[in-house]
CSV table of C-alpha atoms (C1' of nucleotides) in Angstrom, one decimal:
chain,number,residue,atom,x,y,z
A,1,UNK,CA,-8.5,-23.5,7.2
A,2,UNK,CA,-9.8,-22.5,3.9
A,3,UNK,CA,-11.6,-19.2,3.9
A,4,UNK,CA,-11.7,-18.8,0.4
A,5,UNK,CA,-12.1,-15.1,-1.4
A,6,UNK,CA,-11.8,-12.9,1.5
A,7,UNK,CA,-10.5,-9.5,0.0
A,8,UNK,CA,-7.3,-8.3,0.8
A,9,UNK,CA,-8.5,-4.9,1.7
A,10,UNK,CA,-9.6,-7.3,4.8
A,11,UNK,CA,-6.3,-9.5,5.5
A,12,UNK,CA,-4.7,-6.0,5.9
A,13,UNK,CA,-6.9,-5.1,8.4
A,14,UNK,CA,-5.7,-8.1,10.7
A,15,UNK,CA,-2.3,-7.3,11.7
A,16,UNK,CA,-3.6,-3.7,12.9
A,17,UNK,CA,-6.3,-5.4,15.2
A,18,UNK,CA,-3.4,-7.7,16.3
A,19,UNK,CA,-1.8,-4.3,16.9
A,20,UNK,CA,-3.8,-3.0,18.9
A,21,UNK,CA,-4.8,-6.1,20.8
A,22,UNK,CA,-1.1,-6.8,21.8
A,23,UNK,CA,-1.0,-2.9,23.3
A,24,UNK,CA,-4.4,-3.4,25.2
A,25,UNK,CA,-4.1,-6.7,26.6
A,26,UNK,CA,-2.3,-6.0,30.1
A,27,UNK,CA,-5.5,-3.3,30.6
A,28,UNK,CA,-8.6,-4.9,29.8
A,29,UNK,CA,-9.8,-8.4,29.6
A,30,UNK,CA,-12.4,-7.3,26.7
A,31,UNK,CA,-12.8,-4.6,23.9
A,32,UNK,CA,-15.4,-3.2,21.9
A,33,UNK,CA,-15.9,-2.8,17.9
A,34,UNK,CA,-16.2,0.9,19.1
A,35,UNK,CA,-12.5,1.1,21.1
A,36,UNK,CA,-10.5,-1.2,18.7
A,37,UNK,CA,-12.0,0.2,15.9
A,38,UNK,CA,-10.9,3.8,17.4
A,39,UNK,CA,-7.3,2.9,17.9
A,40,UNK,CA,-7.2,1.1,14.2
A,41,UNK,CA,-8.2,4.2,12.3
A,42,UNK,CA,-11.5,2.3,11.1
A,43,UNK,CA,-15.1,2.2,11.9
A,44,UNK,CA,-16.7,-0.1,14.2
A,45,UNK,CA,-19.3,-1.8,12.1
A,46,UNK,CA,-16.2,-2.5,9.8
A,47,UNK,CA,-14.0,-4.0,12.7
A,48,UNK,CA,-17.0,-6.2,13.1
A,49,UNK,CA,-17.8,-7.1,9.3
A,50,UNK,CA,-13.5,-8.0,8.9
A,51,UNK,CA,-14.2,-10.4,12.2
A,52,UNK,CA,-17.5,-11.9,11.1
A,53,UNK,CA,-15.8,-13.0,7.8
A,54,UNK,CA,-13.8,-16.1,9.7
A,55,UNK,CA,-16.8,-16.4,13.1
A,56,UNK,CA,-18.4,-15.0,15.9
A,57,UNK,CA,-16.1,-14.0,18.1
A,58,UNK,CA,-17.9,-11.3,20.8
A,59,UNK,CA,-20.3,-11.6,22.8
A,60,UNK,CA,-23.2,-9.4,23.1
A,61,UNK,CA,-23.1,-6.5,25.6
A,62,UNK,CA,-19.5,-7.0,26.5
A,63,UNK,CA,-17.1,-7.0,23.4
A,64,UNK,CA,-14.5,-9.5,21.9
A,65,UNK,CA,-12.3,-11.0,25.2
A,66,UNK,CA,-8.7,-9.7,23.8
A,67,UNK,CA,-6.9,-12.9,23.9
A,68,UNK,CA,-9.6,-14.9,22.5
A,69,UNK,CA,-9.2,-12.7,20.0
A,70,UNK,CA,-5.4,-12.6,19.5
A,71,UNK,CA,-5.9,-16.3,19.2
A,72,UNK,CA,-8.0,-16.4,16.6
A,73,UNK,CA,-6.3,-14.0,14.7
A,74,UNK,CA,-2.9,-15.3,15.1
A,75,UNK,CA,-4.3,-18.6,13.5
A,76,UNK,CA,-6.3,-16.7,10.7
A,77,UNK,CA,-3.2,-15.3,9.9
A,78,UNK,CA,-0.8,-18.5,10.7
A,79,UNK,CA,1.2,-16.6,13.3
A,80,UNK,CA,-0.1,-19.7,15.2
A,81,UNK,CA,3.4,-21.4,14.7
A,82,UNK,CA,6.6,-20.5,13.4
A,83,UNK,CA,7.1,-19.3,9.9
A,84,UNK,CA,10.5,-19.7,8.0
A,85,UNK,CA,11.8,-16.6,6.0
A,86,UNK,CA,14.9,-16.1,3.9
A,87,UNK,CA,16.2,-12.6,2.1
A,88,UNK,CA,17.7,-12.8,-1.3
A,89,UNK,CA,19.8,-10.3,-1.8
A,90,UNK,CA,22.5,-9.3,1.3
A,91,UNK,CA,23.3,-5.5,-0.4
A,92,UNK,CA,22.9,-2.5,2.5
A,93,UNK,CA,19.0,-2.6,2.4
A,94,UNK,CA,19.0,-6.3,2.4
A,95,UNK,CA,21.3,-6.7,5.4
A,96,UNK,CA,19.2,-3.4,7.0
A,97,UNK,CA,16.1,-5.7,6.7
A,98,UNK,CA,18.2,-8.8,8.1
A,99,UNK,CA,19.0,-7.1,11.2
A,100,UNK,CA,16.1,-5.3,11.7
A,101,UNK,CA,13.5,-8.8,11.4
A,102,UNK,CA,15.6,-10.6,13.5
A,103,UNK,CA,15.5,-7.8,16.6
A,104,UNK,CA,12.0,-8.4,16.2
A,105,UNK,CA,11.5,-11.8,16.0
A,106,UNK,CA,14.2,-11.7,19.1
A,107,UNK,CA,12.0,-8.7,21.0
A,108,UNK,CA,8.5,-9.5,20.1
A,109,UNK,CA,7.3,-13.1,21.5
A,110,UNK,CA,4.8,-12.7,19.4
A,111,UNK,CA,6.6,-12.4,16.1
A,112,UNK,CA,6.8,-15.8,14.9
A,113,UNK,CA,8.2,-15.0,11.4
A,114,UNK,CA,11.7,-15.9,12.1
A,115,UNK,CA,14.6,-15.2,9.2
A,116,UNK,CA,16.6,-18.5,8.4
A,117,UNK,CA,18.3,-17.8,5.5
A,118,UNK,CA,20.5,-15.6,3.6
A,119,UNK,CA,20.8,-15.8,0.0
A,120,UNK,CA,23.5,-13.6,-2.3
A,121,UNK,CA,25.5,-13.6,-6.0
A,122,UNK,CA,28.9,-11.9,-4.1
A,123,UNK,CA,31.1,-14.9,-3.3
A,124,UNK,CA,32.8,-12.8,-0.6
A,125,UNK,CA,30.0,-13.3,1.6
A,126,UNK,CA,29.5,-16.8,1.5
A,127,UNK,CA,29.5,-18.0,5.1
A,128,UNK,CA,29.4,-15.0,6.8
A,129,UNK,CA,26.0,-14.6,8.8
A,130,UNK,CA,24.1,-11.5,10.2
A,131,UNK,CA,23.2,-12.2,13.8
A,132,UNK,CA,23.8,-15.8,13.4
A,133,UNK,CA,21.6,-16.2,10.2
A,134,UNK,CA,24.1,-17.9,7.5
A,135,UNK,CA,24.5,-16.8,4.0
A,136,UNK,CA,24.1,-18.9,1.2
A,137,UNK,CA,25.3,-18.7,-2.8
A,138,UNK,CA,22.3,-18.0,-4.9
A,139,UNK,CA,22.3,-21.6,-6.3
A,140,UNK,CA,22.0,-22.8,-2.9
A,141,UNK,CA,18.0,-21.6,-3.1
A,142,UNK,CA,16.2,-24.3,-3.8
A,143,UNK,CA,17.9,-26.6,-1.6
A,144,UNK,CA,18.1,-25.0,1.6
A,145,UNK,CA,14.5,-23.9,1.2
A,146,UNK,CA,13.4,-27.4,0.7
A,147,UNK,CA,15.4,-28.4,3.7
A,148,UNK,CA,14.8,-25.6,6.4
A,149,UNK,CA,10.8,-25.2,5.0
A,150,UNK,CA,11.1,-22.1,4.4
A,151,UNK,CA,7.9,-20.3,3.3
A,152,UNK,CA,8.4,-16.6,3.1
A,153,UNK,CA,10.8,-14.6,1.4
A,154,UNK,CA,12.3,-11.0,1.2
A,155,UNK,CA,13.8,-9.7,-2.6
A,156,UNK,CA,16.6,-6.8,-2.2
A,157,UNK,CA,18.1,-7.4,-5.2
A,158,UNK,CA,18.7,-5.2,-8.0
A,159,UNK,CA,16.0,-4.7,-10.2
A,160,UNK,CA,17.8,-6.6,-13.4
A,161,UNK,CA,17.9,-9.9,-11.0
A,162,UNK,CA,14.3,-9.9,-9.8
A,163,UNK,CA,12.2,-11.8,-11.8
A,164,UNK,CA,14.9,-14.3,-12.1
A,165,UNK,CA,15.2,-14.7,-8.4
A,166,UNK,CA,11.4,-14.8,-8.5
A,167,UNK,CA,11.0,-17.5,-10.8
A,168,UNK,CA,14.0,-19.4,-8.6
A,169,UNK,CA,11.8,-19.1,-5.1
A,170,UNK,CA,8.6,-19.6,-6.7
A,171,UNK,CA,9.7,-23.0,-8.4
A,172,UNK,CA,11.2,-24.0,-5.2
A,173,UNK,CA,7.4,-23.5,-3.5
A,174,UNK,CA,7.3,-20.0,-1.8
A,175,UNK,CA,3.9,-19.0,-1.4
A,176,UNK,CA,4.5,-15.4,-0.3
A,177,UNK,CA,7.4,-12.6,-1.5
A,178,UNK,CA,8.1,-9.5,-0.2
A,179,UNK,CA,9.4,-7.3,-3.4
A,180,UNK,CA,11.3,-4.4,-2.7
A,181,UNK,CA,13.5,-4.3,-6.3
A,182,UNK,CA,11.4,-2.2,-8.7
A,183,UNK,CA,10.0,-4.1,-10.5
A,184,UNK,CA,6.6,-6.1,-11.5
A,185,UNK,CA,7.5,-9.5,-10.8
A,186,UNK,CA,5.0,-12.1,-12.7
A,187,UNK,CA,4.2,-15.1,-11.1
A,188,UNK,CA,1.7,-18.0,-11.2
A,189,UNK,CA,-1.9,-17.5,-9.4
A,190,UNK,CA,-1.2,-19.3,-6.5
A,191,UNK,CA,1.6,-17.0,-5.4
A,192,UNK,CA,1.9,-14.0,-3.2
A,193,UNK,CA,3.3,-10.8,-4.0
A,194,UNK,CA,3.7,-7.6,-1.7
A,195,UNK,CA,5.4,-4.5,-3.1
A,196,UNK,CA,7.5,-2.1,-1.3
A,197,UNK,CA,8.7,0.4,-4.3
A,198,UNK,CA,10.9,3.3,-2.5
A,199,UNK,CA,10.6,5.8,-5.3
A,200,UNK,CA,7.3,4.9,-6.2
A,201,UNK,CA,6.4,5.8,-2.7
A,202,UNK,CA,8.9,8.9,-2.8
A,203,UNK,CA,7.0,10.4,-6.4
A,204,UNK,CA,3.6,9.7,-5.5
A,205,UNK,CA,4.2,12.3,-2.0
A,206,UNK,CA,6.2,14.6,-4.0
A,207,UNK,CA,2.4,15.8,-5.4
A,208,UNK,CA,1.1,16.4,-2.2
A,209,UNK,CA,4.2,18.4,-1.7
A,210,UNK,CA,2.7,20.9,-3.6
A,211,UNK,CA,-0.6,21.6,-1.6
B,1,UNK,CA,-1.5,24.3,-9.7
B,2,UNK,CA,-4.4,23.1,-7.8
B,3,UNK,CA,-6.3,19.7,-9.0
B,4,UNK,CA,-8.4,19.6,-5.9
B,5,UNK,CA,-9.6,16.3,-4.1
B,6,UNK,CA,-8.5,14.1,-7.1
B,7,UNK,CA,-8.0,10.6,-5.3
B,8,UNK,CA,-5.2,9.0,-4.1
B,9,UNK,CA,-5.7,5.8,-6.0
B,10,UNK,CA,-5.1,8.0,-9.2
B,11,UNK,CA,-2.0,9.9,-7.9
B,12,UNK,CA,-0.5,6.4,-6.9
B,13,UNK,CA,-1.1,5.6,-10.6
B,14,UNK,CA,1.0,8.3,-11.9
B,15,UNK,CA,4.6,7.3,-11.1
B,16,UNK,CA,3.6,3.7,-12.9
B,17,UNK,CA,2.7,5.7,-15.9
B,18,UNK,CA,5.9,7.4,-15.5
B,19,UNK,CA,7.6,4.6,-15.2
B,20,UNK,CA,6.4,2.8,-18.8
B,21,UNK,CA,6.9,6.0,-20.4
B,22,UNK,CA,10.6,6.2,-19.5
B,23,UNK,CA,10.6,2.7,-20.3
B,24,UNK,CA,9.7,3.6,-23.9
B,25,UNK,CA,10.9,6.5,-24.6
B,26,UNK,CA,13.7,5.3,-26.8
B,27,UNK,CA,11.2,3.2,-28.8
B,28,UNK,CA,8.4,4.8,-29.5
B,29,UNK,CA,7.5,8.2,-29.7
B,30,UNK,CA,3.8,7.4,-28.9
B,31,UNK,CA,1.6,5.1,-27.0
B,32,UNK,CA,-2.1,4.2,-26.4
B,33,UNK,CA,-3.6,3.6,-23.3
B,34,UNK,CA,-4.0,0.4,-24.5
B,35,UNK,CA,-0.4,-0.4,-24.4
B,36,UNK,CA,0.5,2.3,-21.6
B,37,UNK,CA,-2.1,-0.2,-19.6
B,38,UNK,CA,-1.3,-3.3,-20.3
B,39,UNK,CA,2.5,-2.8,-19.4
B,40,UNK,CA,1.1,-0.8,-16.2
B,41,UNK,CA,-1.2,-3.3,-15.3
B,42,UNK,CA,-4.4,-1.4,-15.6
B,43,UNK,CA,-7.2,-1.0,-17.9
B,44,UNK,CA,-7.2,1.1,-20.7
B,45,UNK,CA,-10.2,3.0,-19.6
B,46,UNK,CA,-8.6,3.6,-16.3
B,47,UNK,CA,-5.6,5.0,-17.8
B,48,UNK,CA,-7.7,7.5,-20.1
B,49,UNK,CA,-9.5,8.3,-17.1
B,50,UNK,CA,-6.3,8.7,-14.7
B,51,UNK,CA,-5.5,11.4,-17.5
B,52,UNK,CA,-8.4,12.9,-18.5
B,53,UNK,CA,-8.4,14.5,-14.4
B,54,UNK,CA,-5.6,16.8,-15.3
B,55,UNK,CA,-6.2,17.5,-19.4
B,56,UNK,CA,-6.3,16.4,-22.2
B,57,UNK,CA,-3.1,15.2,-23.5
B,58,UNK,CA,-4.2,12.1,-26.0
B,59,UNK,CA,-4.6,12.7,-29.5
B,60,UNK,CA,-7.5,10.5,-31.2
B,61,UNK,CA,-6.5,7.9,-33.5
B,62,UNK,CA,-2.6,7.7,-32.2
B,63,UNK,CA,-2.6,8.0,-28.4
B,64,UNK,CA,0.0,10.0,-26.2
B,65,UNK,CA,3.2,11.5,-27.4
B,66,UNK,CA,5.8,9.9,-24.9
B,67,UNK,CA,8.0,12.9,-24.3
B,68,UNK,CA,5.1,15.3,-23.7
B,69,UNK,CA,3.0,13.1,-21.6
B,70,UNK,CA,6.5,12.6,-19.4
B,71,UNK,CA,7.0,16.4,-18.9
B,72,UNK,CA,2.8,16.7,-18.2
B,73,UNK,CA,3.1,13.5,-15.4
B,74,UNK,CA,6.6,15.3,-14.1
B,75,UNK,CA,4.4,18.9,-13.8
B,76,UNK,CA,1.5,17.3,-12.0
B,77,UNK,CA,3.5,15.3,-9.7
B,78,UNK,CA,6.2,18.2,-8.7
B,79,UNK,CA,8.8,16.5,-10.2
B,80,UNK,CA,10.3,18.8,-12.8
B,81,UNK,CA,11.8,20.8,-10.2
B,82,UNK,CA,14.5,19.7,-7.7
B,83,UNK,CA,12.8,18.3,-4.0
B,84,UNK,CA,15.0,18.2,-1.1
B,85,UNK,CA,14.4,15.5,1.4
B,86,UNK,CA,15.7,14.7,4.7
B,87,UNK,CA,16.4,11.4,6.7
B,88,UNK,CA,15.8,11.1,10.3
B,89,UNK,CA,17.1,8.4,12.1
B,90,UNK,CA,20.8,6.7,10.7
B,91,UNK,CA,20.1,3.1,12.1
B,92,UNK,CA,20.9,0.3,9.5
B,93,UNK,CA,17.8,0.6,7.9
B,94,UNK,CA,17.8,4.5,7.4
B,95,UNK,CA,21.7,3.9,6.4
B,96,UNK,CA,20.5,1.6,4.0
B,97,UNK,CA,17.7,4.0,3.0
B,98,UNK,CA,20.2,7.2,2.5
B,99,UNK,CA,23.2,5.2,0.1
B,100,UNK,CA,19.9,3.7,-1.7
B,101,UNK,CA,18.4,7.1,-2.5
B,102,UNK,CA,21.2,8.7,-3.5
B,103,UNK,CA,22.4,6.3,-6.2
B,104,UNK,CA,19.0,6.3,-7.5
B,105,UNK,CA,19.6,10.4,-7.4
B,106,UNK,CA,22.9,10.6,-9.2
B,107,UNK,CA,22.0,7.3,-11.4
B,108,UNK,CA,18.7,8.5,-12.8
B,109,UNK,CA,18.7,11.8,-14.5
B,110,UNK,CA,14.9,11.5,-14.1
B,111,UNK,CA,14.5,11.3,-10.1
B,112,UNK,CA,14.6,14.7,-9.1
B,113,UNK,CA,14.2,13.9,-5.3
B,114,UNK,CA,17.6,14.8,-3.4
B,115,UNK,CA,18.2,13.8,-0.3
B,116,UNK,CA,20.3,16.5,1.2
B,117,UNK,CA,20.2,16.1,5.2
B,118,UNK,CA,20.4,13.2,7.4
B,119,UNK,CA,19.7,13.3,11.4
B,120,UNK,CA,20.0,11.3,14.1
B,121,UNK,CA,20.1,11.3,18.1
B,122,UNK,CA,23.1,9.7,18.4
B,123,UNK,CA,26.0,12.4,19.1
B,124,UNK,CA,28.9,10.3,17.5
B,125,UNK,CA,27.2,10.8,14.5
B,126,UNK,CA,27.5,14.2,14.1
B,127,UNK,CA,29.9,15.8,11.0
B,128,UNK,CA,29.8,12.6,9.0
B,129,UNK,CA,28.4,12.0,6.2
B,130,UNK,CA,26.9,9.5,3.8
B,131,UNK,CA,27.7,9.6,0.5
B,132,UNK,CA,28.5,13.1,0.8
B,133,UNK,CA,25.1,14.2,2.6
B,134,UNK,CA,26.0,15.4,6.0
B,135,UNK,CA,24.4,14.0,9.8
B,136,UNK,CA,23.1,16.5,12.1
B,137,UNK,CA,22.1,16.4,15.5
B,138,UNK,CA,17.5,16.3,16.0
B,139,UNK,CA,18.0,19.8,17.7
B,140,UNK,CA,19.1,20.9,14.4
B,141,UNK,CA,15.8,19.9,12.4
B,142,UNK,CA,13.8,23.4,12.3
B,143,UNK,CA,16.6,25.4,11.0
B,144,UNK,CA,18.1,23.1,9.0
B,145,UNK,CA,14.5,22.1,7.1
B,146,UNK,CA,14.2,26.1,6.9
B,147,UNK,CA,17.8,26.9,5.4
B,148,UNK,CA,17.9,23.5,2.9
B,149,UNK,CA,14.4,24.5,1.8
B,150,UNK,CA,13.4,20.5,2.4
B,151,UNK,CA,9.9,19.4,1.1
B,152,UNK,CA,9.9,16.3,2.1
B,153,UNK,CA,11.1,14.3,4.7
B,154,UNK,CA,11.5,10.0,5.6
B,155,UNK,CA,11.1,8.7,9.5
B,156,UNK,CA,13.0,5.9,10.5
B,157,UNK,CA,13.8,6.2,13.8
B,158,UNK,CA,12.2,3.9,16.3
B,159,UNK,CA,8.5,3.6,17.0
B,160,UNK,CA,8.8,5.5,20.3
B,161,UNK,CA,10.8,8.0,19.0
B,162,UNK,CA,8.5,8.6,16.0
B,163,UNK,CA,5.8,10.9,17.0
B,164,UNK,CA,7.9,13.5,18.3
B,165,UNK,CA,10.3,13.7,15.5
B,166,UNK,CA,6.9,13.9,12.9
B,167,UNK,CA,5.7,16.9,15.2
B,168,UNK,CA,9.1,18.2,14.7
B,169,UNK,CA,9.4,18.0,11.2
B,170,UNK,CA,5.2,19.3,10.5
B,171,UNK,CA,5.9,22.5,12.9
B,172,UNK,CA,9.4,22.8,10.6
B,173,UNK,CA,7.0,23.2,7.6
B,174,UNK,CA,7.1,19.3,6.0
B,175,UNK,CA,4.0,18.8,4.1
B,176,UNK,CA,4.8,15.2,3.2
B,177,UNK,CA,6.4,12.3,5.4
B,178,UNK,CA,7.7,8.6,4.3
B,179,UNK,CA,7.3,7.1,7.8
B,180,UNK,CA,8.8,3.6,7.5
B,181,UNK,CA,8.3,2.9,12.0
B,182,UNK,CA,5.2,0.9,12.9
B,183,UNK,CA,2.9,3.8,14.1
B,184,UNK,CA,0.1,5.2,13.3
B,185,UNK,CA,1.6,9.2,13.2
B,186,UNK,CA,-1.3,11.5,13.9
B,187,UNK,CA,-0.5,14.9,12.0
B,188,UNK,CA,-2.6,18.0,10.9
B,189,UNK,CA,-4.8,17.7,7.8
B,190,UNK,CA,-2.8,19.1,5.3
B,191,UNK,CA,0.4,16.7,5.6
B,192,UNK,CA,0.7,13.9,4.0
B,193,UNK,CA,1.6,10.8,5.9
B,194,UNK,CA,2.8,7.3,3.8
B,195,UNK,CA,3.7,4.0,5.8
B,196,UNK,CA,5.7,1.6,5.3
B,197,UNK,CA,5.4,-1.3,8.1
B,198,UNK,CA,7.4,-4.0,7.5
B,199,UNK,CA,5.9,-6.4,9.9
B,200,UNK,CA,2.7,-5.4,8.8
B,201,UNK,CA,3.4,-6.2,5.7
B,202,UNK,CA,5.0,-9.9,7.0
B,203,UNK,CA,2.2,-10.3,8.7
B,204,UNK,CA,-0.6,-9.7,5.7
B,205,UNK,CA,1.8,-12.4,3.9
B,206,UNK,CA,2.0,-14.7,6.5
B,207,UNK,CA,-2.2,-15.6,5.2
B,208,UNK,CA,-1.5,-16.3,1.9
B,209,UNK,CA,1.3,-19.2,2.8
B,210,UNK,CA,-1.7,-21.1,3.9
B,211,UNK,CA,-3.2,-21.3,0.6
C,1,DT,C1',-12.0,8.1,-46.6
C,2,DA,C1',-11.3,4.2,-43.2
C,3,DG,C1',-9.2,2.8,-39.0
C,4,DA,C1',-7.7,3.9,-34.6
C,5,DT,C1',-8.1,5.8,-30.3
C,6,DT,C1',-9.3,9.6,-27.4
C,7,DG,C1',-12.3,11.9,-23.6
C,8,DT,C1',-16.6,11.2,-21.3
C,9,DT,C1',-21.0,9.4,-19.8
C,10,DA,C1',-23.5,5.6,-18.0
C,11,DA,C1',-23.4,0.9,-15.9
C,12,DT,C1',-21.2,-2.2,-12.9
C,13,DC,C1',-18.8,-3.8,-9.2
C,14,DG,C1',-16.9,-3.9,-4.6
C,15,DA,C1',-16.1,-2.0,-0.3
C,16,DT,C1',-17.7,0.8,3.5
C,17,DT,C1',-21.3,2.5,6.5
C,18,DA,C1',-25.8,2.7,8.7
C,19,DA,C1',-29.4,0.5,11.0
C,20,DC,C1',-31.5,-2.8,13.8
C,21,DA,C1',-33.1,-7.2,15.7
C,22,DA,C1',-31.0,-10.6,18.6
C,23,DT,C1',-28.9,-11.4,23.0
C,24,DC,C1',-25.5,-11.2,26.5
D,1,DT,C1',-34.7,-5.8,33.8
D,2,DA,C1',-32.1,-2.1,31.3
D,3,DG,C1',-28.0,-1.0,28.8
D,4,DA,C1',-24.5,-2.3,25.7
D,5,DT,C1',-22.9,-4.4,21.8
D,6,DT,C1',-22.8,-8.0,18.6
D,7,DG,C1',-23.7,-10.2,13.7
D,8,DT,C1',-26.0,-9.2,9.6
D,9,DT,C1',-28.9,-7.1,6.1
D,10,DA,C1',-29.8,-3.1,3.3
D,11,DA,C1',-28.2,1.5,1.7
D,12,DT,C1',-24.5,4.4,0.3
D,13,DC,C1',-20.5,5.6,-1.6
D,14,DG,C1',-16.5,5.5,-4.5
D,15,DA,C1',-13.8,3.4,-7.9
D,16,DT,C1',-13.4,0.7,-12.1
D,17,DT,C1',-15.1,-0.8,-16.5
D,18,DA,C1',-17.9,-0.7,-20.7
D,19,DA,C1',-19.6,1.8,-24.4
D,20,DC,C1',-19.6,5.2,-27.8
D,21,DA,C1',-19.7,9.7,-30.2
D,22,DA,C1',-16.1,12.8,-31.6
D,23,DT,C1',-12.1,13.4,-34.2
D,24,DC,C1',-7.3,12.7,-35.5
DNA sequence: TAGATTGTTAATCGATTAACAATC
DNA sequence: TAGATTGTTAATCGATTAACAATC
């Protein structure tokens, strides 16, 4: 499926309605622009703008049927089938991360983003695993991404080793990377970076501190 | 000092800026927006604009002076005075979150946000400490936000467990939260609320593997 | 003085909201 | 049929970019 251009500011937007569908769903076999939009912080006629983008999926007078929708969503979003993830990068936020993604994919049936693979420099961890996910020695990458198809991955690696690390998944075909060294990684057009920057985060709400 | 209803888009800016200059600093002891942009990914224009919403601080025909731009950015951000954060919630990932923090603290002479309290529900926890910042029981919260003078305060403590402890923390006098557990926390207008939802985040990736 | 670069105003772009005909 | 709510078009709003006179 090849919905080309959509903005991002939309593709955000989709996990929240998945949100909120997965809480309504035991209650109500349909939901309104109005209601979802209410419990997504947004407005209706955006809620129904964000949908229209990929179909028409409500129905006049009634609403979008809530499973129906999670369907469509899920496949939008290719939560339709399991994804493969690995973490680069087993330091205490990296193994923080490990553990807490696997709970969920373990918790949530409808997590499919399951962790496969742990990557790390220290030779001391070689073998170990976190909950049953192995690690592997950083020159290891391109391999046992190749042979597990693994198309996500998580950097918590110091900022000095990013890029490089970077450059190492990208070449090996990840499409999508969770960043949380601080850093700017560069990478080619095709590839997918998300940002979590701790003190970046931290600074920018030490202004409205001050209100 | 009160710069009224500038947009968050530009404060989010600022600790980027900050960022280049301290880059810099050694190297230079001026820059244009030109460069200032280029290395924070933004327009030149924007970054003269970004600016021009607190003073004036460029000088035609040479740009900004590093060291006085760093000490305006610091002023306007409440960073050239000591903030004291808390942690609530010592799972793995707040764990991860306090020994992470606190080596950027003592590392960088330039991040002025200390963490100084940690809390959790869990009573084994109490009287240790990480890194040297002590664990105190939830029921503690109000006096010890009071007595610590804390500014500033970082929720990761499960989802269920969330709301209450944000109500705890904005009735303590916490004007700015880092809330890193997937709900939407509903506060009073003048606290600041910033999210970081890891799933969410997964999730929005999860689209662009498809590409 | 000539060249560079600011601060600012006007133009553009993109995203959100409002409105409403179509229709369940 | 009457009421509700969609999908979509037009209007609004806000943020970014371009342009340029002022000036170091």
């Amino acid at each position: 499926m090849a919905w080309k251009g959509i903005s991002d500011a939309v593709i955000r937007r989709l996990p929240i309605y998945l949100r909120v569908l997965e809480e309504v769903r035991d209650k109500q076999p349909s939901i309104s622009s109005q209601e979802l939009g209410a419990k997504a912080s947004v407005t209706p006629a955006l809620v129904r703008k964000d949908l229209a983008w990929f179909g028409e999926f409500g129905k006049q007078g009634v609403g979008y049927d809530v499973g129906f929708l999670q369907d469509e969503l899920r496949k939008i979003l290719h939560l339709d089938e399991p994804l493969h993830m690995a973490l680069v990068g087993v330091g205490s936020l990296g193994h923080a991360l490990a553990r807490y993604n696997r709970r969920r994919f373990l918790e949530d049936p409808i997590f499919t983003i399951k962790l496969v693979a742990l990557f790390d420099v220290n030779p001391k961890l070689m073998g170990d695993t976190i909950d049953g996910v192995p690690i592997y020695g950083l020159e290891e990458i391109a391999r046992i991404i190749r042979e597990l198809e693994i198309q996500l991955a998580i950097i918590t690696v110091p900022a000095d080793a990013a890029q490089a690390v970077s450059n190492t998944l990208v070449d090996a075909g990840i499409k999508a990377i969770l960043n949380f060294a601080p850093v700017q990684l560069e990478v080619s057009d095709n590839v997918h970076v998300a940002n979590v920057d701790l003190s970046l985060e931290l600074q920018r709400l030490a202004y409205y501190v001050g209100l």
